[in-house]
PDB file of C-alpha atoms in Angstrom:
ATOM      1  CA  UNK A   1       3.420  -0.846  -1.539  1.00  0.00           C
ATOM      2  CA  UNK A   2       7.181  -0.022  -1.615  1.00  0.00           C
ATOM      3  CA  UNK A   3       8.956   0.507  -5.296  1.00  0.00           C
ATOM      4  CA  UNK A   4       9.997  -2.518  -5.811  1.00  0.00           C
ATOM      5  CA  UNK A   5       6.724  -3.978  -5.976  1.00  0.00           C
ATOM      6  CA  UNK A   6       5.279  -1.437  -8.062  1.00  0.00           C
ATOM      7  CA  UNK A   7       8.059  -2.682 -10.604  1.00  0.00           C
ATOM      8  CA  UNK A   8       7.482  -6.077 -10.581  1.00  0.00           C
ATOM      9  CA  UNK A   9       4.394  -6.904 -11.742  1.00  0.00           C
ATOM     10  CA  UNK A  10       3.203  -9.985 -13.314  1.00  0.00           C
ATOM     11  CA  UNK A  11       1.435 -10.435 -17.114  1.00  0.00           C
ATOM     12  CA  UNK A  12      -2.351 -10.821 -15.350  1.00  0.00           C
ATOM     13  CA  UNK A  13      -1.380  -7.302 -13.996  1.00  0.00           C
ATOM     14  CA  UNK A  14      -1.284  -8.489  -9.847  1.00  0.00           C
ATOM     15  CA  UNK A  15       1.647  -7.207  -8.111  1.00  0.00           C
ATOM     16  CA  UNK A  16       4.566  -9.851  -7.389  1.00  0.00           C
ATOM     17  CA  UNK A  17       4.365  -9.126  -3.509  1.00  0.00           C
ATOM     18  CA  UNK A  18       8.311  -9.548  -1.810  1.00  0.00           C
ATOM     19  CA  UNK A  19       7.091 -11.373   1.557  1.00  0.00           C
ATOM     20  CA  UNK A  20       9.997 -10.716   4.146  1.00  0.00           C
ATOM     21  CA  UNK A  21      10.520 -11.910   7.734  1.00  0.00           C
ATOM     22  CA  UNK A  22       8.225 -10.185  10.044  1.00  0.00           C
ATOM     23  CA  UNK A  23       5.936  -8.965   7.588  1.00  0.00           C
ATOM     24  CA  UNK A  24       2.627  -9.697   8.899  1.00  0.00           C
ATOM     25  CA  UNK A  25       0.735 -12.795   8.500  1.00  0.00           C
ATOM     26  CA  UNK A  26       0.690 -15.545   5.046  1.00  0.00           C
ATOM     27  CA  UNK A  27      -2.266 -17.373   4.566  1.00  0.00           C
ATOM     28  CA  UNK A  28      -1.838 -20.848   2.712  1.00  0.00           C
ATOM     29  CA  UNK A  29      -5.122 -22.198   0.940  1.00  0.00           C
ATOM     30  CA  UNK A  30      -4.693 -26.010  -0.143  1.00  0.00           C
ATOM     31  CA  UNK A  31      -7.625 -26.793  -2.966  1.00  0.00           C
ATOM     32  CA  UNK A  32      -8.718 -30.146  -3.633  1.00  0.00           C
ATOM     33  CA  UNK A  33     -10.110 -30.014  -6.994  1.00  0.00           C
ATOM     34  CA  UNK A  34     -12.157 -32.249  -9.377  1.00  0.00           C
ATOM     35  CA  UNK A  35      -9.750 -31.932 -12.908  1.00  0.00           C
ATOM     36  CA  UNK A  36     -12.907 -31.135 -14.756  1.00  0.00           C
ATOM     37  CA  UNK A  37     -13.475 -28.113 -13.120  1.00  0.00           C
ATOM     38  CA  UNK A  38     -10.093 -27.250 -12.148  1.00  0.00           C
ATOM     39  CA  UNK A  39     -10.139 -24.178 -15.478  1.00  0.00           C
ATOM     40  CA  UNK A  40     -13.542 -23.027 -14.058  1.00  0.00           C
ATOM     41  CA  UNK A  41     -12.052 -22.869 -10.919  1.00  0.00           C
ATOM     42  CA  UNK A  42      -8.922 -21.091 -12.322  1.00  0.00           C
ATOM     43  CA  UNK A  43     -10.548 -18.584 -14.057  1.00  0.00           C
ATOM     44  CA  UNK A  44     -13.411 -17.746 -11.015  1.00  0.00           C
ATOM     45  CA  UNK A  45     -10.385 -17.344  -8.758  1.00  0.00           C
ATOM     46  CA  UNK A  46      -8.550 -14.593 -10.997  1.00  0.00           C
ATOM     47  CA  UNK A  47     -11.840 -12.562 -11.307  1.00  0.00           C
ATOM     48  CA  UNK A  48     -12.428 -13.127  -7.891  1.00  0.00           C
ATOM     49  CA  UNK A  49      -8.615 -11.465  -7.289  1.00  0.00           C
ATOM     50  CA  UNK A  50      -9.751  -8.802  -9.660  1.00  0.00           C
ATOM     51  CA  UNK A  51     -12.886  -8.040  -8.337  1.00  0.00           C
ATOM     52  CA  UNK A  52     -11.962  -7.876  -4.567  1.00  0.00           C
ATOM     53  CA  UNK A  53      -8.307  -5.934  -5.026  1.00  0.00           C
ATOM     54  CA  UNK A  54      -7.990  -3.132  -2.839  1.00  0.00           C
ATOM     55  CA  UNK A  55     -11.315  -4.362  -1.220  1.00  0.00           C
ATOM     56  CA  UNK A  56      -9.807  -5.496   2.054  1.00  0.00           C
ATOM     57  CA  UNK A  57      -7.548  -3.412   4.556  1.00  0.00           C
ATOM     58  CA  UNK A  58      -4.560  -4.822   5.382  1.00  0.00           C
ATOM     59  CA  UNK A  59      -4.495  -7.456   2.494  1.00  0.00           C
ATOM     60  CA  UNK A  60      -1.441  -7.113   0.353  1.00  0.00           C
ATOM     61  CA  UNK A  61      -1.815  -9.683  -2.373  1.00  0.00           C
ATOM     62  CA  UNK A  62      -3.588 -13.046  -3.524  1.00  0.00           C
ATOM     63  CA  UNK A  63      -1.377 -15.928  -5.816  1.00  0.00           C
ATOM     64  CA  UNK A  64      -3.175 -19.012  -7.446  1.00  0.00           C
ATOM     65  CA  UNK A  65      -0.922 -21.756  -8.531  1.00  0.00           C
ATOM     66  CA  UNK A  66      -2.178 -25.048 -10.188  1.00  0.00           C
ATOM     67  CA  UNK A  67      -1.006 -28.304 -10.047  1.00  0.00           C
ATOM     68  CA  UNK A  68       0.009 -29.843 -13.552  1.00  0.00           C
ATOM     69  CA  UNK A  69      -2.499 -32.480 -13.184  1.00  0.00           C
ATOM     70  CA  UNK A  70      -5.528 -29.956 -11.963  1.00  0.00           C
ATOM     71  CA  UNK A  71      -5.891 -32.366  -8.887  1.00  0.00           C
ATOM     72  CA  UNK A  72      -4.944 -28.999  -6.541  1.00  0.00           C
ATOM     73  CA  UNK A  73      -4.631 -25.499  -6.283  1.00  0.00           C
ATOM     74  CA  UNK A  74      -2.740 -23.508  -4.003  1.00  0.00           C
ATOM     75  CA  UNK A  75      -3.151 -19.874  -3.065  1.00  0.00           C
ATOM     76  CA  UNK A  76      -1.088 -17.385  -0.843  1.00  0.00           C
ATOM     77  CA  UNK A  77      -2.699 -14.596   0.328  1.00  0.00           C
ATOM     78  CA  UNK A  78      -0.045 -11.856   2.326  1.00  0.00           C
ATOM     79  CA  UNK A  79      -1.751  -9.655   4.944  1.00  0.00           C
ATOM     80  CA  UNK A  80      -0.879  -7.254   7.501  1.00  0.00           C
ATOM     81  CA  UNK A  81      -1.837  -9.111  10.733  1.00  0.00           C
ATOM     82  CA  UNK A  82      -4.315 -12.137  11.928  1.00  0.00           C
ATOM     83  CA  UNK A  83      -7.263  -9.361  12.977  1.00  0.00           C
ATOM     84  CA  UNK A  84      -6.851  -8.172   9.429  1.00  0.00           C
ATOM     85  CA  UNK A  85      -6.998 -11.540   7.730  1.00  0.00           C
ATOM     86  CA  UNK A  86     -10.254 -12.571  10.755  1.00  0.00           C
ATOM     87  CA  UNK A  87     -11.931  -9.045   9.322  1.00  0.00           C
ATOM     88  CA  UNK A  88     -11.935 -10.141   5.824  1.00  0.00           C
ATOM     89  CA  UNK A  89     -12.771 -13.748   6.476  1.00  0.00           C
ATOM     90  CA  UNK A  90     -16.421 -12.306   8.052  1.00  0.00           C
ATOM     91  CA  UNK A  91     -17.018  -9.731   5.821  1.00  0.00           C
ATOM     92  CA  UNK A  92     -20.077  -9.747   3.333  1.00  0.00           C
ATOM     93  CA  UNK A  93     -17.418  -9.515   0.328  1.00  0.00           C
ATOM     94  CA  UNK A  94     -15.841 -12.789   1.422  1.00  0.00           C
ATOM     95  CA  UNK A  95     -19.644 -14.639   1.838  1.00  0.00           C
ATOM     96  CA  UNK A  96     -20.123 -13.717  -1.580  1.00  0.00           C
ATOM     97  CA  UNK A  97     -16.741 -14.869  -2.889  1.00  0.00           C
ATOM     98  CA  UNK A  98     -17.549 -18.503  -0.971  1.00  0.00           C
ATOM     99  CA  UNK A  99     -20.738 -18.632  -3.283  1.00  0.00           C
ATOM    100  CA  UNK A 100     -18.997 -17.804  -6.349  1.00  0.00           C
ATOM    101  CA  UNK A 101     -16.780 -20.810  -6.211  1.00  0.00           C
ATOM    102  CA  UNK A 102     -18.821 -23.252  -4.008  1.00  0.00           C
ATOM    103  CA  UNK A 103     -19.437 -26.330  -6.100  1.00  0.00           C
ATOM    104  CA  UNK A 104     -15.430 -25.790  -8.035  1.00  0.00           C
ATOM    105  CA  UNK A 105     -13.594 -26.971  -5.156  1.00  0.00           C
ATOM    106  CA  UNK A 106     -14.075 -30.187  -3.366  1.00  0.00           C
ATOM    107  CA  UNK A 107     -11.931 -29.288  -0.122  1.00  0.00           C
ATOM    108  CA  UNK A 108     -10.286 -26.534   1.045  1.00  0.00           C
ATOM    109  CA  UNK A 109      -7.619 -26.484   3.376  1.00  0.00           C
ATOM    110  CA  UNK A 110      -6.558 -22.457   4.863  1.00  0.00           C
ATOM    111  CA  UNK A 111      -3.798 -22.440   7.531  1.00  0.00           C
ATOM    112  CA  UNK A 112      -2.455 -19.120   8.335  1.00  0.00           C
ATOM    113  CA  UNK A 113       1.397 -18.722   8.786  1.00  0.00           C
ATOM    114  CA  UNK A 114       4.027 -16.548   9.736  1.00  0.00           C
ATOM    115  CA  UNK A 115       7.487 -16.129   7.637  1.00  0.00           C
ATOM    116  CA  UNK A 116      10.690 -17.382   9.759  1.00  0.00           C
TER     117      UNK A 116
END
C-alpha cells in the first residue's frame, strides 16, 4: 500500500484503494437483494470486510455500495491478478463467508474485470 492510500481512508476505517490502469484484476459483485434484508445484508458484509482484511494474498480492498431503494448491492473487490482472486474464491475462509450471508442475497452476479 503506497502513501497515498494510507492517507485516505474512509470513516468505517477501510482504505480508499486508487485503482489505476494495469493494476491487476477488479472484481464486480452485482447483489440482488430482498429490501427487507438489504441492512442485514449491509451490516454482514462490513464484518465480513473486517473479519477477512489482510486474510487473502494479493487482495487489496473490498467496497459495498447500496442502492437507495435496497433492491441491489454492489461490491468491488481490487486484487493483484486472476490466480490471486481463483485462490481466495476456493479457500476455506471464502466457504465460510458464503454461509454467513447465504439466505441475505437472492442473486449474485461476480464478473471479474480489468481497468482500461
Amino acid at each position: 500500500m503506497d502513501n497515498l492510500q494510507l492517507e485516505m481512508q474512509l470513516e468505517n476505517g477501510f482504505p480508499v484503494n486508487p485503482i489505476r490502469v494495469g493494476d491487476g484484476i477488479v472484481l464486480i459483485n452485482i447483489f440482488t437483494l430482498d429490501p427487507d434484508k438489504a441492512e442485514e445484508f449491509v451490516a454482514t458484509q462490513v464484518a465480513e470486510y473486517k473479519r477477512l482484511n489482510g486474510q487473502f494474498p494479493g487482495s487489496y480492498t473490498a467496497n459495498l455500495h447500496v442502492s437507495l431503494d435496497r433492491t441491489r448491492a454492489a461490491n468491488y473487490a481490487h486484487f493483484t491478478s486472476v490466480e490471486d482472486y481463483i485462490a481466495m474464491r476456493n479457500s476455506p475462509e471464502f466457504a465460510d463467508h458464503l454461509k454467513r450471508i447465504q439466505g441475505l442475497v437472492i442473486k449474485a452476479e461476480p464478473q471479474l474485470y480489468q481497468v482500461i
